[in-house]
Short mmCIF file of C-alpha atoms in Angstrom, two decimals:
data_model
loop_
_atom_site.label_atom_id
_atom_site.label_comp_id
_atom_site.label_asym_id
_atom_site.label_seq_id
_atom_site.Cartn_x
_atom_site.Cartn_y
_atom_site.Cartn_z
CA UNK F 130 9.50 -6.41 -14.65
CA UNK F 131 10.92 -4.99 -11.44
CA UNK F 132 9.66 -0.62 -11.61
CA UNK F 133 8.05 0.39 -14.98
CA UNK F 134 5.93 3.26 -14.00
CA UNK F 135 4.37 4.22 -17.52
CA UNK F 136 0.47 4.15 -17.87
CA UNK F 137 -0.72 1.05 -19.64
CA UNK F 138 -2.28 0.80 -23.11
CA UNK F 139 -5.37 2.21 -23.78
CA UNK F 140 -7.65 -1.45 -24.19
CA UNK F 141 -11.58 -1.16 -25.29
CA UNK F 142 -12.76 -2.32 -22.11
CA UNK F 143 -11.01 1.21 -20.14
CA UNK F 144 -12.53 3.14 -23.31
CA UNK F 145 -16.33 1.90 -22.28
CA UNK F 146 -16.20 2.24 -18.70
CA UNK F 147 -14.69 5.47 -19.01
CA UNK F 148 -17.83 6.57 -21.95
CA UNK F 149 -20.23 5.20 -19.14
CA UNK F 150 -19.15 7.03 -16.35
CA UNK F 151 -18.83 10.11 -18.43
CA UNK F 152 -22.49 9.74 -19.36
CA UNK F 153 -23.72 9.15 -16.18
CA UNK F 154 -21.75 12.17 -15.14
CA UNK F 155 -23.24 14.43 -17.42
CA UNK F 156 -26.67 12.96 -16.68
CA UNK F 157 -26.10 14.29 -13.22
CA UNK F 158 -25.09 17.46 -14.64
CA UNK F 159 -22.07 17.71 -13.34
CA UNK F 160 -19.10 19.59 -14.42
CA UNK F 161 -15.39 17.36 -14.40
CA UNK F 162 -14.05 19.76 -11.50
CA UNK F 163 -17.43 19.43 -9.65
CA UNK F 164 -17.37 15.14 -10.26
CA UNK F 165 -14.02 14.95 -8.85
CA UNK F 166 -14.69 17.17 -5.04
CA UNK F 167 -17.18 14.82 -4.85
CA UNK F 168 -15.74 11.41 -5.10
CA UNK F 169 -12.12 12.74 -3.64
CA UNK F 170 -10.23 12.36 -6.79
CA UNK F 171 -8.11 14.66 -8.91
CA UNK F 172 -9.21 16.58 -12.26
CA UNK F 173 -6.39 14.94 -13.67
CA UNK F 174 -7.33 10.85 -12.67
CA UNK F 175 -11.06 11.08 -13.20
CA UNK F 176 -10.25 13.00 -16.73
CA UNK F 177 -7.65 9.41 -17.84
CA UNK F 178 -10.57 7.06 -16.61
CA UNK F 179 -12.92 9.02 -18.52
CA UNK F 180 -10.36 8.91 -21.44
CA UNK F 181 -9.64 5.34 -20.58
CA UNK F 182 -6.11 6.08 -20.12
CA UNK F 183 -6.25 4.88 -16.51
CA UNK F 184 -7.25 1.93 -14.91
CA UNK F 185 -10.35 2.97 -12.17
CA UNK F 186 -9.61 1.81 -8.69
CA UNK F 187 -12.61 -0.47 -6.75
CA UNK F 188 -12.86 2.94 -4.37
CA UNK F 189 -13.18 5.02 -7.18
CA UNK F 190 -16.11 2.52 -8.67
CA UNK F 191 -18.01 2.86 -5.60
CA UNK F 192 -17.58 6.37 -4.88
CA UNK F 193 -18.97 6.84 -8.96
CA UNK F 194 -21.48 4.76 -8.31
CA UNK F 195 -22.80 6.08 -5.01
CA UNK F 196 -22.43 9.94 -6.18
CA UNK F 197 -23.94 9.12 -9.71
CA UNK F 198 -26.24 7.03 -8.61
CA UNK F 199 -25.85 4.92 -11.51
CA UNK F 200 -28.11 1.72 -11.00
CA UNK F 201 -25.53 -0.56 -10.09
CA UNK F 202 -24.16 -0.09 -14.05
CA UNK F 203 -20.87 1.64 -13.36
CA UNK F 204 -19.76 -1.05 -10.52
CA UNK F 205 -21.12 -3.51 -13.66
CA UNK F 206 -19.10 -2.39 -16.29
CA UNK F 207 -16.14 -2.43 -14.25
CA UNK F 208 -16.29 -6.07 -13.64
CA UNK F 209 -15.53 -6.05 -17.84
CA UNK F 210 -12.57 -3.97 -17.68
CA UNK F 211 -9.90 -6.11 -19.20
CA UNK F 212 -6.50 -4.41 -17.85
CA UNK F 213 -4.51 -5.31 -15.17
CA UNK F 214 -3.68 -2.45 -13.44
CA UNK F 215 -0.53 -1.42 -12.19
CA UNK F 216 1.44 -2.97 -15.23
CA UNK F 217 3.56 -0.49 -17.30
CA UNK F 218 2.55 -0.73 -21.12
CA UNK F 219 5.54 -1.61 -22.52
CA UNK F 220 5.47 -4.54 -20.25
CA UNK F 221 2.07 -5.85 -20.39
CA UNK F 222 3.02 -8.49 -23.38
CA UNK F 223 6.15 -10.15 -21.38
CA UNK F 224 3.59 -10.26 -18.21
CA UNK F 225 1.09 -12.86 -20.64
CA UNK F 226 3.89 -14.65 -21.87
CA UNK F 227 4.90 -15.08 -18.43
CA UNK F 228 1.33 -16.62 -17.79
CA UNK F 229 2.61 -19.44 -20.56
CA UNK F 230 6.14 -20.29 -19.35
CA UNK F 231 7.41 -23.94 -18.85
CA UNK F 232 9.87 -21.76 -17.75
CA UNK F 233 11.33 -18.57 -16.37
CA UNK F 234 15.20 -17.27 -16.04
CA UNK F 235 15.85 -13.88 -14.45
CA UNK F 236 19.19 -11.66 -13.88
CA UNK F 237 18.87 -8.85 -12.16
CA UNK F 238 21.61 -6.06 -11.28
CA UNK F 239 19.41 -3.33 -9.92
CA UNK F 240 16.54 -4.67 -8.02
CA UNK F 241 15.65 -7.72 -5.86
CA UNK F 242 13.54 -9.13 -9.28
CA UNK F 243 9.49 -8.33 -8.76
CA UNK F 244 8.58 -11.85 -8.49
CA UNK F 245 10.81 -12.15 -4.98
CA UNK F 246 10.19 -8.59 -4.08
CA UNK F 247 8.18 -8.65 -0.44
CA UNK F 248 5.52 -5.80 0.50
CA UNK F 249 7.86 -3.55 2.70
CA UNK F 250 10.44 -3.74 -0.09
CA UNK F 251 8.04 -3.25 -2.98
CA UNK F 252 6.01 -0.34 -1.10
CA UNK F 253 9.70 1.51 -0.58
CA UNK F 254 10.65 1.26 -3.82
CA UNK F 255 6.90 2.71 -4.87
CA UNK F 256 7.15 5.63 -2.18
CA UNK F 257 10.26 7.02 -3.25
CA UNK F 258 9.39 7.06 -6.58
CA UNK F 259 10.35 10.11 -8.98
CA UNK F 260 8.02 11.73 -10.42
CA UNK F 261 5.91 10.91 -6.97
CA UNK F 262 3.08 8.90 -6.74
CA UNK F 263 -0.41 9.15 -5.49
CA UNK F 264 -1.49 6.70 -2.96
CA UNK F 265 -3.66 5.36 -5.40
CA UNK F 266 -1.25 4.55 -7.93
CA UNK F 267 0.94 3.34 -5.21
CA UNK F 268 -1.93 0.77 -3.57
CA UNK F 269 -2.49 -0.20 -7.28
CA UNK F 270 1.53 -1.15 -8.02
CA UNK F 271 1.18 -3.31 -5.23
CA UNK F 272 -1.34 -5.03 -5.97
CA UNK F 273 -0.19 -5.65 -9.59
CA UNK F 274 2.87 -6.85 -7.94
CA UNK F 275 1.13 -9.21 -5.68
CA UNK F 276 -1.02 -11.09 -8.66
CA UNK F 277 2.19 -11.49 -9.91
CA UNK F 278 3.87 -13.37 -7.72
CA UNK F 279 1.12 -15.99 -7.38
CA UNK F 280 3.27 -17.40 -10.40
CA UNK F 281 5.91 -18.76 -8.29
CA UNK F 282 3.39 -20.83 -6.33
CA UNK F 283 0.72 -21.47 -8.77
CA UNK F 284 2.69 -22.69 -11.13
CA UNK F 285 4.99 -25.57 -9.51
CA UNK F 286 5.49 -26.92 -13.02
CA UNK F 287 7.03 -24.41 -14.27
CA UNK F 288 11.16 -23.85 -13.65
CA UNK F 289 12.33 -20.58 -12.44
CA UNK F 290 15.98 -19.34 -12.03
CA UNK F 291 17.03 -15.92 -11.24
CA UNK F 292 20.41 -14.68 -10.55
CA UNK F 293 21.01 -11.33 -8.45
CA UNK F 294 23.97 -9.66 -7.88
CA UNK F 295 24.98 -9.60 -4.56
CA UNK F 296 25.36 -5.65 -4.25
CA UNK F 297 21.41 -6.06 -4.88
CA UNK F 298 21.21 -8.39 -1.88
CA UNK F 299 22.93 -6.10 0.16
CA UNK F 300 21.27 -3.17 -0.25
CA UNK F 301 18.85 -2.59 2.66
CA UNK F 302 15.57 -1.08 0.87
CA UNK F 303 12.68 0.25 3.42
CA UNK F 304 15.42 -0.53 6.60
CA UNK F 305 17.25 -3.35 8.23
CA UNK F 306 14.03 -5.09 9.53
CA UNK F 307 12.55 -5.42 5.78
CA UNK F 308 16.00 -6.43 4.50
CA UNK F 309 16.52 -9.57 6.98
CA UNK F 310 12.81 -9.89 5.87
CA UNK F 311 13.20 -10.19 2.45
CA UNK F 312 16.43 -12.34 2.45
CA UNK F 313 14.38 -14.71 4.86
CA UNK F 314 11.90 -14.90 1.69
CA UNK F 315 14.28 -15.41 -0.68
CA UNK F 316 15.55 -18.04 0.49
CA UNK F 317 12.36 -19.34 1.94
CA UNK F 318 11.36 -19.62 -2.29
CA UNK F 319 14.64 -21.15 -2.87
CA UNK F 320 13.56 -24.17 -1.40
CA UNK F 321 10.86 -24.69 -3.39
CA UNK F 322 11.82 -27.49 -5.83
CA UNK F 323 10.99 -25.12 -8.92
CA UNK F 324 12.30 -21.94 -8.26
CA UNK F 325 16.58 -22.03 -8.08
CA UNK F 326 18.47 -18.50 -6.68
CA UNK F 327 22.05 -17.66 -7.76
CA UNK F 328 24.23 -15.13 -6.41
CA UNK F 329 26.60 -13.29 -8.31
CA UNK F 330 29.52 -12.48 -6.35
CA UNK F 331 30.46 -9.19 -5.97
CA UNK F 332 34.52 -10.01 -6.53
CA UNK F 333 33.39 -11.41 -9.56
CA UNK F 334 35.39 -9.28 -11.85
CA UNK F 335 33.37 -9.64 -15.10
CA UNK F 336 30.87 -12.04 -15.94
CA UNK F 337 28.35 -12.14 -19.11
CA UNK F 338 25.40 -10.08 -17.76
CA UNK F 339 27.15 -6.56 -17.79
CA UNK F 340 25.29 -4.86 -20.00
CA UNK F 341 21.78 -4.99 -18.56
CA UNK F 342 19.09 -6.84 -16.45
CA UNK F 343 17.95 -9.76 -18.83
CA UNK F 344 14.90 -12.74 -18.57
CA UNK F 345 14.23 -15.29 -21.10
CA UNK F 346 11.74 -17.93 -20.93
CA UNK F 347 9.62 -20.59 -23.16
CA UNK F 348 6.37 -20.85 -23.90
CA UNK F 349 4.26 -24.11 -23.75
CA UNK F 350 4.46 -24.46 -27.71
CA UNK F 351 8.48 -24.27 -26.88
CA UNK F 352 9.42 -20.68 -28.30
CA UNK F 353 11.52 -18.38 -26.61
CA UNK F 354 11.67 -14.88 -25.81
CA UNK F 355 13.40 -12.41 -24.30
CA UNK F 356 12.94 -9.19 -22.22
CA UNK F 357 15.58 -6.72 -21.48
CA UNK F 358 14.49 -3.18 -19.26
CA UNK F 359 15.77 0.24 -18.98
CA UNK F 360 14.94 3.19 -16.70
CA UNK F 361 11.91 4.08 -19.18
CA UNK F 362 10.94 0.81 -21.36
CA UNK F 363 11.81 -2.44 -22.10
CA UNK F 364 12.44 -4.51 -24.96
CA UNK F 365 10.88 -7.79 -26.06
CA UNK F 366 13.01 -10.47 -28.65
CA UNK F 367 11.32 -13.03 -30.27
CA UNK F 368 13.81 -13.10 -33.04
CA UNK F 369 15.43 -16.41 -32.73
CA UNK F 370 19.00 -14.77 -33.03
CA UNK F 371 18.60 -12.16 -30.92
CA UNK F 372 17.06 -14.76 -27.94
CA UNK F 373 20.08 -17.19 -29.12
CA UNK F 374 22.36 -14.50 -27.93
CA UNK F 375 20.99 -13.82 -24.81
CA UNK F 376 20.11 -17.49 -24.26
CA UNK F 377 24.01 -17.65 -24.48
CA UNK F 378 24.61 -14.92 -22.33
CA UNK F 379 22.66 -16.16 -19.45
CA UNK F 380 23.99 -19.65 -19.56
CA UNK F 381 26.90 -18.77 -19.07
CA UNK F 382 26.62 -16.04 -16.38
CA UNK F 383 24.81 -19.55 -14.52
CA UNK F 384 28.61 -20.91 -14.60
CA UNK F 385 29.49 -17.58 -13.31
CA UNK F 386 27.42 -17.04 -10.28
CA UNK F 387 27.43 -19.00 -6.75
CA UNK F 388 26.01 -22.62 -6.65
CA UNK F 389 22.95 -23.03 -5.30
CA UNK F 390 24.37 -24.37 -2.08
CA UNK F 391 26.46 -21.67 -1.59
CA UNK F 392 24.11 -19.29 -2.55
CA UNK F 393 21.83 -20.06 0.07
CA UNK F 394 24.85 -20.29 2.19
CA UNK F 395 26.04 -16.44 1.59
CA UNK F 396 22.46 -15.68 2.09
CA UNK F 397 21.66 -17.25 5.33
CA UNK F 398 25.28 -15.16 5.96
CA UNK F 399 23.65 -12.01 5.08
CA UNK F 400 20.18 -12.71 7.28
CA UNK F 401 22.45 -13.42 10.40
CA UNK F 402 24.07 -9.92 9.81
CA UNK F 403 20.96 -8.20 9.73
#
């Protein structure tokens, strides 16, 4: 995933800790409005944790369990909650299965992909955000986005491609120092001996991936799946034709796009110029 911004699924684990600080809340006889002055948070965000609708935040746990004090039970049960935070809903099954992958391909016509996306870039995209974000939500994005990325290094077995347009590339997101930044990363992953960057060129008059952003991958018992992502969702295909199609697609937009040489060529190019 590169931005989802929807709230993620409502998991048991979110529906308990949000029961116990409710209890403990009313325990302390304490009105919503009067809960949330005290710790610093909205109506609205202590109302989802209580409905388990949003994931709590480790300053929000301590606040709760300093202005409740709740025994040391809230800061317990949050240790239990089960959802990564910061992970759009419809997105959470693709982020397992990436978890799984022997390994990963990734086209991209929109965004520097997530998995290559440094902090000043990420935070930028986050910041300008619309509908706006709270700081919170922000500081939690990140973070989802960090854990992430611990895929490219912590799994060296596994293969990853991506191929980003070179428009994408180009396009200087949070200023010119971040940009030369996060070419410098990109191509500092590209020499990794599991992780392969293509550029498609931007005279490149047509090439297979115009109609959408695309990943495939396969799982360890060798099934494959797909993942395609609009503004507002995204799409998972585990039907075999469907994949087969995309599978297609991709290979051969890999004919398509720059060699790896002189992909890492045109990008050196582009950190020179910035």
């Amino acid at each position: 995933m590169t931005d989802g911004n929807a709230e993620p699924e409502i998991s048991d684990s979110l529906k308990t800790f949000g029961e116990v600080v409710k209890t403990f809340r009313k325990r302390a006889r304490l009105t919503q409005e009067e809960y949330a002055q005290r710790v610093r948070y909205s109506v609205q965000t202590v109302s989802s944790i209580e409905q388990g609708r949003r994931f709590p935040s480790a300053e929000f746990v301590e606040r709760a369990e300093e202005v409740l004090d709740a025994f040391g039970v809230i800061r317990a049960a949050a240790k239990h909650v089960a959802r990564q935070p910061g992970l759009a809903s419809w997105f959470q099954k693709w982020a397992k299965l990436e978890t799984e992958a022997l390994c990963l391909y990734t086209y991209e016509n929109r965004l520097i992909p997530g998995l290559l996306q440094i902090e000043p870039h990420a935070r930028t995209l986050f910041e300008e955000r619309i509908p706006p974000l709270s700081d919170d939500e922000i500081e939690e994005k990140l973070l989802a986005r960090v854990e992430r990325q611990a895929l490219l290094t912590g799994r060296p077995n596994t293969a990853y491609n991506f191929i980003i347009e070179e428009n994408v590339l180009r396009r200087q997101t949070g200023g010119s120092e971040a940009h030369r930044e996060q070419i410098e990363h990109i191509l500092r992953m590209s020499e990794r001996r599991n992780i392969e960057v293509q550029v498609m060129p931007g005279d490149r008059g047509h090439h297979a991936g115009l109609g959408g952003p695309l990943q495939l991958l396969e799982t360890e018992d060798n099934r494959w799946f797909a993942y395609c992502e609009a503004q507002r969702g995204g799409l998972l295909f585990a039907d075999a034709k469907e994949v087969g199609i995309l599978q297609m697609r991709y290979a051969r937009m890999r004919t398509q796009a720059l060699t790896l040489e002189d992909s890492q060529s045109l990008l050196r190019r582009m950190r020179g110029a910035t």
